[in-house]
PDB file of C-alpha atoms in Angstrom:
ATOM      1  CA  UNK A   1      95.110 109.976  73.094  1.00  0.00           C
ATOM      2  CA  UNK A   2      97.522 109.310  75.931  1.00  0.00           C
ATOM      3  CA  UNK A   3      97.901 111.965  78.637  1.00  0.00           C
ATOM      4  CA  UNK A   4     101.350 114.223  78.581  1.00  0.00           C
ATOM      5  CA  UNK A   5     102.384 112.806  81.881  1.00  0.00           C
ATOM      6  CA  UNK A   6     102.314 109.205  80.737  1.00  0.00           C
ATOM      7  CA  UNK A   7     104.464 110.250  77.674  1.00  0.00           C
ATOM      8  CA  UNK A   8     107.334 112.270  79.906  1.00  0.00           C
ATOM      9  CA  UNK A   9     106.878 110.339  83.053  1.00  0.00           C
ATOM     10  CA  UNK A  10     108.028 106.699  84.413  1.00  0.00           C
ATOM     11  CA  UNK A  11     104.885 104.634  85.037  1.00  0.00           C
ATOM     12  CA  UNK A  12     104.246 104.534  88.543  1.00  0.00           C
ATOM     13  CA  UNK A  13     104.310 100.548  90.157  1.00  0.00           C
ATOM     14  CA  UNK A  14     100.780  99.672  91.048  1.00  0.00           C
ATOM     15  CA  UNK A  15     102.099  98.074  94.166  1.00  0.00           C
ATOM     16  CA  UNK A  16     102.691 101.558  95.207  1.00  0.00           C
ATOM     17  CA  UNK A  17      99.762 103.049  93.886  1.00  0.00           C
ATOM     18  CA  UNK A  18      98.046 100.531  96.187  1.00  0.00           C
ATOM     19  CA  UNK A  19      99.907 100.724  99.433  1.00  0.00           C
ATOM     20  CA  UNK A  20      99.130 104.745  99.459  1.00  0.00           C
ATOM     21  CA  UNK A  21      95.417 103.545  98.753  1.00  0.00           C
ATOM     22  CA  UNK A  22      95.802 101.625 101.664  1.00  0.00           C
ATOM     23  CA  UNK A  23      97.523 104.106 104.293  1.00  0.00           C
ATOM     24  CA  UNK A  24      94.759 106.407 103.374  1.00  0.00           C
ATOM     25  CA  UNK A  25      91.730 103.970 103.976  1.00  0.00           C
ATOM     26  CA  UNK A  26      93.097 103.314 107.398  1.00  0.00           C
ATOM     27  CA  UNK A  27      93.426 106.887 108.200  1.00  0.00           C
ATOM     28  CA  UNK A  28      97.004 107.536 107.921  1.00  0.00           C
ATOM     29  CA  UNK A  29      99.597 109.995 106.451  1.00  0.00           C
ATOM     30  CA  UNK A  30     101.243 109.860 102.436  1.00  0.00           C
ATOM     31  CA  UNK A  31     103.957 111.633 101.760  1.00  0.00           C
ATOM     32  CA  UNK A  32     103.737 111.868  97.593  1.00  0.00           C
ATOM     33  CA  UNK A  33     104.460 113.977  94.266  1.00  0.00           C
ATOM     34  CA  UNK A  34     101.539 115.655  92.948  1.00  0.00           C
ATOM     35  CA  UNK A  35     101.355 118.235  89.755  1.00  0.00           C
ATOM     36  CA  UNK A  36     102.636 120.851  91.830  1.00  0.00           C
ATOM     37  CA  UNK A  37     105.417 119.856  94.431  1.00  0.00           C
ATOM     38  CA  UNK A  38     105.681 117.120  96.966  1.00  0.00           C
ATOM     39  CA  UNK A  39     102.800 117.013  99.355  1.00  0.00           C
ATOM     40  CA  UNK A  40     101.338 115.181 102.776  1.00  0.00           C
ATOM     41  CA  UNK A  41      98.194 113.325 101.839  1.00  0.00           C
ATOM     42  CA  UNK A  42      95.396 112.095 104.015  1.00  0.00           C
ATOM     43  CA  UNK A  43      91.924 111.684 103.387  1.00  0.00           C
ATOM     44  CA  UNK A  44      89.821 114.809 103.282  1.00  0.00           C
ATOM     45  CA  UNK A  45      87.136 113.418 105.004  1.00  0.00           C
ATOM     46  CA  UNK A  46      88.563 112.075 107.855  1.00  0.00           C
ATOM     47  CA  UNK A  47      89.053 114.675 110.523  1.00  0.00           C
ATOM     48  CA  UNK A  48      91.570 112.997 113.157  1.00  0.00           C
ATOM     49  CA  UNK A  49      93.695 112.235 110.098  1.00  0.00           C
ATOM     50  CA  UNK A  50      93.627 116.060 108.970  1.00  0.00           C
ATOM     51  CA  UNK A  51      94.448 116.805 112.498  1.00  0.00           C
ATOM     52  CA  UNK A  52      97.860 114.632 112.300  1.00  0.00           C
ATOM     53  CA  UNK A  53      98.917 117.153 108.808  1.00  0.00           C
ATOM     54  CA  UNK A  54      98.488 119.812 111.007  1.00  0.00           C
ATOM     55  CA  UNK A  55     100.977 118.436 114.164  1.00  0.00           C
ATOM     56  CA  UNK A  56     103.447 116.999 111.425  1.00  0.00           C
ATOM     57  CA  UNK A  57     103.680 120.495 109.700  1.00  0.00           C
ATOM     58  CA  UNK A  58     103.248 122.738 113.145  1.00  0.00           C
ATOM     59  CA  UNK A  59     100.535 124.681 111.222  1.00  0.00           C
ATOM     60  CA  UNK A  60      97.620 126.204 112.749  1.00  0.00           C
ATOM     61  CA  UNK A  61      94.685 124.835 112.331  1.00  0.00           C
ATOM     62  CA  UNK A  62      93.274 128.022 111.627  1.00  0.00           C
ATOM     63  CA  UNK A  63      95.138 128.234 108.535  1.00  0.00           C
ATOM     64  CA  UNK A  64      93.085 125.536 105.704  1.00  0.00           C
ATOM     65  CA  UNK A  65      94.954 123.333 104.215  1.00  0.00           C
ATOM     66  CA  UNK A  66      94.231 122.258 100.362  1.00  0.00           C
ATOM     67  CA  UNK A  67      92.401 119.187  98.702  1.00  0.00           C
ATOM     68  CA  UNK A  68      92.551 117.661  95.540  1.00  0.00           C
ATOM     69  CA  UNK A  69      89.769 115.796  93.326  1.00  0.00           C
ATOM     70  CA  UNK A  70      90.473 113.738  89.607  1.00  0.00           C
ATOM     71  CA  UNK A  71      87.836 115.801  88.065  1.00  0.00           C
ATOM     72  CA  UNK A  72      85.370 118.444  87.665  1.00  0.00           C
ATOM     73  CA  UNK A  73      82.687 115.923  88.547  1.00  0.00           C
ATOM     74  CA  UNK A  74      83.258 115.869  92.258  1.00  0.00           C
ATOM     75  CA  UNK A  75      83.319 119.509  92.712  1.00  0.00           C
ATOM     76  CA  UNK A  76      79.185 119.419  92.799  1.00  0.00           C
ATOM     77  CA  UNK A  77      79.153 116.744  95.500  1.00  0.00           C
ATOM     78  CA  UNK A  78      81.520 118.953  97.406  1.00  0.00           C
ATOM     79  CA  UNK A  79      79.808 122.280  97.788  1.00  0.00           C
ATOM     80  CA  UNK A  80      76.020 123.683  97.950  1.00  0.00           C
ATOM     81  CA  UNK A  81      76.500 125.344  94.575  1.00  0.00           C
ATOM     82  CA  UNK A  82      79.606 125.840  92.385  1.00  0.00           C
ATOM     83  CA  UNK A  83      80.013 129.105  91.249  1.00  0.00           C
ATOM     84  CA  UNK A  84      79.618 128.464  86.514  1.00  0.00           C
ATOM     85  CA  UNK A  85      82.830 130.373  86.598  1.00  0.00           C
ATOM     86  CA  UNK A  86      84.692 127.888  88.309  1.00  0.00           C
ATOM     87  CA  UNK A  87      84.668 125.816  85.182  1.00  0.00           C
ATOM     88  CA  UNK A  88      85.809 128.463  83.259  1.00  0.00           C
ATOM     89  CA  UNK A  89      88.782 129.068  85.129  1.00  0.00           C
ATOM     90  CA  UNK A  90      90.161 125.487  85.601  1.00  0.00           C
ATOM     91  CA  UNK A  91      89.845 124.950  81.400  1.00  0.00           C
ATOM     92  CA  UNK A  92      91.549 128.828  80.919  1.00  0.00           C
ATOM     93  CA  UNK A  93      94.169 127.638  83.640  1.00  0.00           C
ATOM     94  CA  UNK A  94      97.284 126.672  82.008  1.00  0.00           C
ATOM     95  CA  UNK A  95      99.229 125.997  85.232  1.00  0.00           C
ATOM     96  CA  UNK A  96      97.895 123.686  88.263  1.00  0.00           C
ATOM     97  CA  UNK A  97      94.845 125.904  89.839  1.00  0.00           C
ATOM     98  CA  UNK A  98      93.487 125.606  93.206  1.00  0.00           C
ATOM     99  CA  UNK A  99      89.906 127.482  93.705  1.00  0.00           C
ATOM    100  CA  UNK A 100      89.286 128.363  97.372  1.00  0.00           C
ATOM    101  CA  UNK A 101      85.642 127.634  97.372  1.00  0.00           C
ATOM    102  CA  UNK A 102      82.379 128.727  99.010  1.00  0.00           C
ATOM    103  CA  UNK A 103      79.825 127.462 101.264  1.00  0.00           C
ATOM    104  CA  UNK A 104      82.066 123.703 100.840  1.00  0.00           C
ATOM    105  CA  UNK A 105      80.279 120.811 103.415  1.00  0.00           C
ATOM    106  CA  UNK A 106      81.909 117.425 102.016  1.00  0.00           C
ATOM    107  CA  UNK A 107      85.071 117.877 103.767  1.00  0.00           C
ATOM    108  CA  UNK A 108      86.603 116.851 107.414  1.00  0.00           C
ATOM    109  CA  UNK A 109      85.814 120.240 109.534  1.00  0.00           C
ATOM    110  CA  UNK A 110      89.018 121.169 110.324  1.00  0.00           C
ATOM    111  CA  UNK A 111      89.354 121.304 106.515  1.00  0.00           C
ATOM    112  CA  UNK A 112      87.654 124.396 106.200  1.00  0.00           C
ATOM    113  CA  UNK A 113      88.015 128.302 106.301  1.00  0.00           C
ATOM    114  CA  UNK A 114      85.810 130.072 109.432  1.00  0.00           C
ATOM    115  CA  UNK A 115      83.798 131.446 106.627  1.00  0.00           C
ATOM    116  CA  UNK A 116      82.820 127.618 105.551  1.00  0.00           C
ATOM    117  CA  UNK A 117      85.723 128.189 102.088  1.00  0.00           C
ATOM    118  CA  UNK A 118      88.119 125.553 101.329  1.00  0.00           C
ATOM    119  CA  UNK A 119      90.568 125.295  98.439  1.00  0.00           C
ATOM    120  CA  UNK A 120      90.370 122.267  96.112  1.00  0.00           C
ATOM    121  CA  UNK A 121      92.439 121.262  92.835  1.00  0.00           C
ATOM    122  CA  UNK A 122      91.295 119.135  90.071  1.00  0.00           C
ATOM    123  CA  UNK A 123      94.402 117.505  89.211  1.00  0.00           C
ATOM    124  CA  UNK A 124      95.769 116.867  86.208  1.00  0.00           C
ATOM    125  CA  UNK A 125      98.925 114.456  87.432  1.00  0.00           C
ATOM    126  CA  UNK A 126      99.306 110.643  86.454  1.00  0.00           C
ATOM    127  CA  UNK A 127      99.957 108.959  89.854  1.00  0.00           C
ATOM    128  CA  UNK A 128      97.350 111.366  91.801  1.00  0.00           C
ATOM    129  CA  UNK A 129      94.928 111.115  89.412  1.00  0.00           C
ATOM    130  CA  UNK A 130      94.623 107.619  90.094  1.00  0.00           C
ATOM    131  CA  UNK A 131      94.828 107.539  93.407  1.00  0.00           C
ATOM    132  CA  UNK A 132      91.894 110.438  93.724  1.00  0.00           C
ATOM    133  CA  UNK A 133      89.975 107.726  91.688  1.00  0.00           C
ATOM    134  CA  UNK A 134      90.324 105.025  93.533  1.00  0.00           C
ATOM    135  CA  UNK A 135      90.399 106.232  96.808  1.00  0.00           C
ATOM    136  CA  UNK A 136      86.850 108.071  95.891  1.00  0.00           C
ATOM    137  CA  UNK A 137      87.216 110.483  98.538  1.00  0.00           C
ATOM    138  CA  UNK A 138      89.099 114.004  98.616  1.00  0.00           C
ATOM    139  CA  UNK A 139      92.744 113.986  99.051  1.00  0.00           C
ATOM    140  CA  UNK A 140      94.592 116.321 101.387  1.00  0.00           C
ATOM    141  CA  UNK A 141      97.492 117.837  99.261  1.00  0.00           C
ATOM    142  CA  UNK A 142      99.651 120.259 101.567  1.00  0.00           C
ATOM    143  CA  UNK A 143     103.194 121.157 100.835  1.00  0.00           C
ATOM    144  CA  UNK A 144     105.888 118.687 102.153  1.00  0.00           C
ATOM    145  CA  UNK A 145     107.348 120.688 104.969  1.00  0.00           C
ATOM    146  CA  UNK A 146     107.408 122.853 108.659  1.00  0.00           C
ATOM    147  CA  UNK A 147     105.172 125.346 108.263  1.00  0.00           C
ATOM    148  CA  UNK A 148     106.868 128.545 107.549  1.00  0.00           C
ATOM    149  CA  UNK A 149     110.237 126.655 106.183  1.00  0.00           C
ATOM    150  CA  UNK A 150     110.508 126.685 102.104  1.00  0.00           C
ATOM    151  CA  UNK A 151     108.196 124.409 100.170  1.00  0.00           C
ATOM    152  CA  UNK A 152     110.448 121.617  98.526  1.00  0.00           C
ATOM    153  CA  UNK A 153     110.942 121.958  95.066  1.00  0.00           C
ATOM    154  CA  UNK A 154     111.517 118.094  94.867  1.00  0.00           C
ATOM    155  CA  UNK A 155     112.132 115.085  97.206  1.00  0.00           C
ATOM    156  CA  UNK A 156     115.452 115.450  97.583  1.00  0.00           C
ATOM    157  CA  UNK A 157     114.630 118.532  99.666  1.00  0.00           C
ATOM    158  CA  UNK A 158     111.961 117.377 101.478  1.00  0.00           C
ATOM    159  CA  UNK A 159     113.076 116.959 105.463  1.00  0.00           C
ATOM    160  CA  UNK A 160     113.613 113.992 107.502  1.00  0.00           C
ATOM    161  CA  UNK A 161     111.357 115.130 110.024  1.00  0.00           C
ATOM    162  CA  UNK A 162     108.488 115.534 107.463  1.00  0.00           C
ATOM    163  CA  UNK A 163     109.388 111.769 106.099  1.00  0.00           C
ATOM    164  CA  UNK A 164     109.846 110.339 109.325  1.00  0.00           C
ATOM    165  CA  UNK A 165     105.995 111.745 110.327  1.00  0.00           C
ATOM    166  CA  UNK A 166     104.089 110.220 107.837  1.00  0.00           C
ATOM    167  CA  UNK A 167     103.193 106.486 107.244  1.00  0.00           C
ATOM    168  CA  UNK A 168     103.917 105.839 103.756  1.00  0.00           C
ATOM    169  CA  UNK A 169     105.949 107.502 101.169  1.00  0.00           C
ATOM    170  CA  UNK A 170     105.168 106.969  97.878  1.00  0.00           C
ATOM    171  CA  UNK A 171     108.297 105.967  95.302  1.00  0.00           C
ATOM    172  CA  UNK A 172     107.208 107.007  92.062  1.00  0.00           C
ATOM    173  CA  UNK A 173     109.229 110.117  91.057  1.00  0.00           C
ATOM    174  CA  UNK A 174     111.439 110.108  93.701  1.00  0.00           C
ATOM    175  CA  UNK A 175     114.281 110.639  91.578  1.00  0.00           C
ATOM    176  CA  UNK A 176     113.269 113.705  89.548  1.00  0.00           C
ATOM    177  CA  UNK A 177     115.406 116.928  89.536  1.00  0.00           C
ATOM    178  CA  UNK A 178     112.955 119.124  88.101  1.00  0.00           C
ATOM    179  CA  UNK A 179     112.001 121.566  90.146  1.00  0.00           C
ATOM    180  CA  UNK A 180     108.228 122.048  90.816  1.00  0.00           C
ATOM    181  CA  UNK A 181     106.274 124.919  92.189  1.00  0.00           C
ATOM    182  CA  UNK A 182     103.452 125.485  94.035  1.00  0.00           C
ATOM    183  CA  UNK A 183      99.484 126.073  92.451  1.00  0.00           C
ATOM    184  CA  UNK A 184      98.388 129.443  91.329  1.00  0.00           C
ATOM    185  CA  UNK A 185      95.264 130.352  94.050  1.00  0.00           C
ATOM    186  CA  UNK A 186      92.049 131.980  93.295  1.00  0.00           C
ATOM    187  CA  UNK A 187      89.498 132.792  95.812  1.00  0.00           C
ATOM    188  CA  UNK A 188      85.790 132.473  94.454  1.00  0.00           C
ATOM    189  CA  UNK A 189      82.813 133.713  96.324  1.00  0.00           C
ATOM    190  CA  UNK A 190      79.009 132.853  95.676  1.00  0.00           C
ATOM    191  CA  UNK A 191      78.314 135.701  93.050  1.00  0.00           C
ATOM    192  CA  UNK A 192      81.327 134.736  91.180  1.00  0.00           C
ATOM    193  CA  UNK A 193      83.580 136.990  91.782  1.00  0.00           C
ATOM    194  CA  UNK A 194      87.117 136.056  92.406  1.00  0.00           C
ATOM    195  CA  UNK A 195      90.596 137.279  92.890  1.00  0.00           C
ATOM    196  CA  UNK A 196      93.890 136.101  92.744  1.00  0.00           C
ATOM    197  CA  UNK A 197      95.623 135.181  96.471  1.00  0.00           C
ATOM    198  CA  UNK A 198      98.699 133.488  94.970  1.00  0.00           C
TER     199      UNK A 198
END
């Protein structure tokens, strides 16, 4: 059965698909449509690169940014445990979920929370589901603008000075109007508890 986003959505060129693979093996900035809004990419692992989100956006490092996986799979190689629940939630979740996680050690540093959290989506989007794939590393997905200025709800609002500080920017869905939103946020900790930050 085909996915619903290759149904609704243009297919994405692979030439593009494989210039953002290649901006994020040599450690530099994306600028692409995920299944939330427009975000800044990088790899996850690589710490100088995570460094550059946080200059382009003016964000304090302090504050974690978010990272995105193509399935449930890579959430084990991420983390000492996950929590059973965590599975639970992303099958219950009917809009894009991101699960700030415990006790998380497969990410750049500067990735994570001072209590050693960091949030990760599995995503369910055609072009970033592929590129998580093949890129076989983490993806930094943080929203496309200054930090403190409203998220873009689609490229068209996305600002120069954001496009100007990355290295690539990816074409597929450039031209959509529909407005997108940002993920629905649960914190989990180690017992399984959670609550709801966003």
């Amino acid at each position: 059965m085909k996915r619903k986003e290759e149904l609704k959505s243009p297919r994405y060129e692979l030439d593009d698909l494989n210039e953002a693979l290649r901006t994020l093996k040599a450690g530099g900035l994306i600028l692409y449509p995920t299944d939330t809004i427009w975000g800044i990419g990088c790899d996850a692992t690589n710490a100088e690169a995570v460094s550059r989100v946080f200059e382009l956006k003016r964000r304090d490092d302090a504050k974690a940014l978010i990272s995105i996986v193509q399935t449930n799979a890579i959430l084990p190689l991420l983390m000492t445990k996950v929590p059973p629940v965590a599975y639970d939630l992303i099958d219950a979740a009917i809009q894009p979920l991101t699960i700030i996680y415990p006790d998380v050690h497969g990410l750049a540093p500067n990735l994570l929370a001072e209590d050693g959290s960091a949030g990760i989506r599995v995503v369910d989007e055609l072009f970033c589901n592929k590129l998580c794939e093949r890129f076989r590393n983490p993806i930094v997905s943080t929203s496309a603008n200054i930090s403190g200025e409203p998220s873009p709800a689609s490229f068209r609002e996305i600002s120069d000075e954001i496009k100007n500080g990355v290295d690539y920017i990816v074409q597929y869905r450039q031209n959509e109007r529909t407005p997108h939103v940002a993920s629905n946020i649960i914190k989990l900790e180690v017992d399984g508890a959670f609550k709801l930050i966003r």
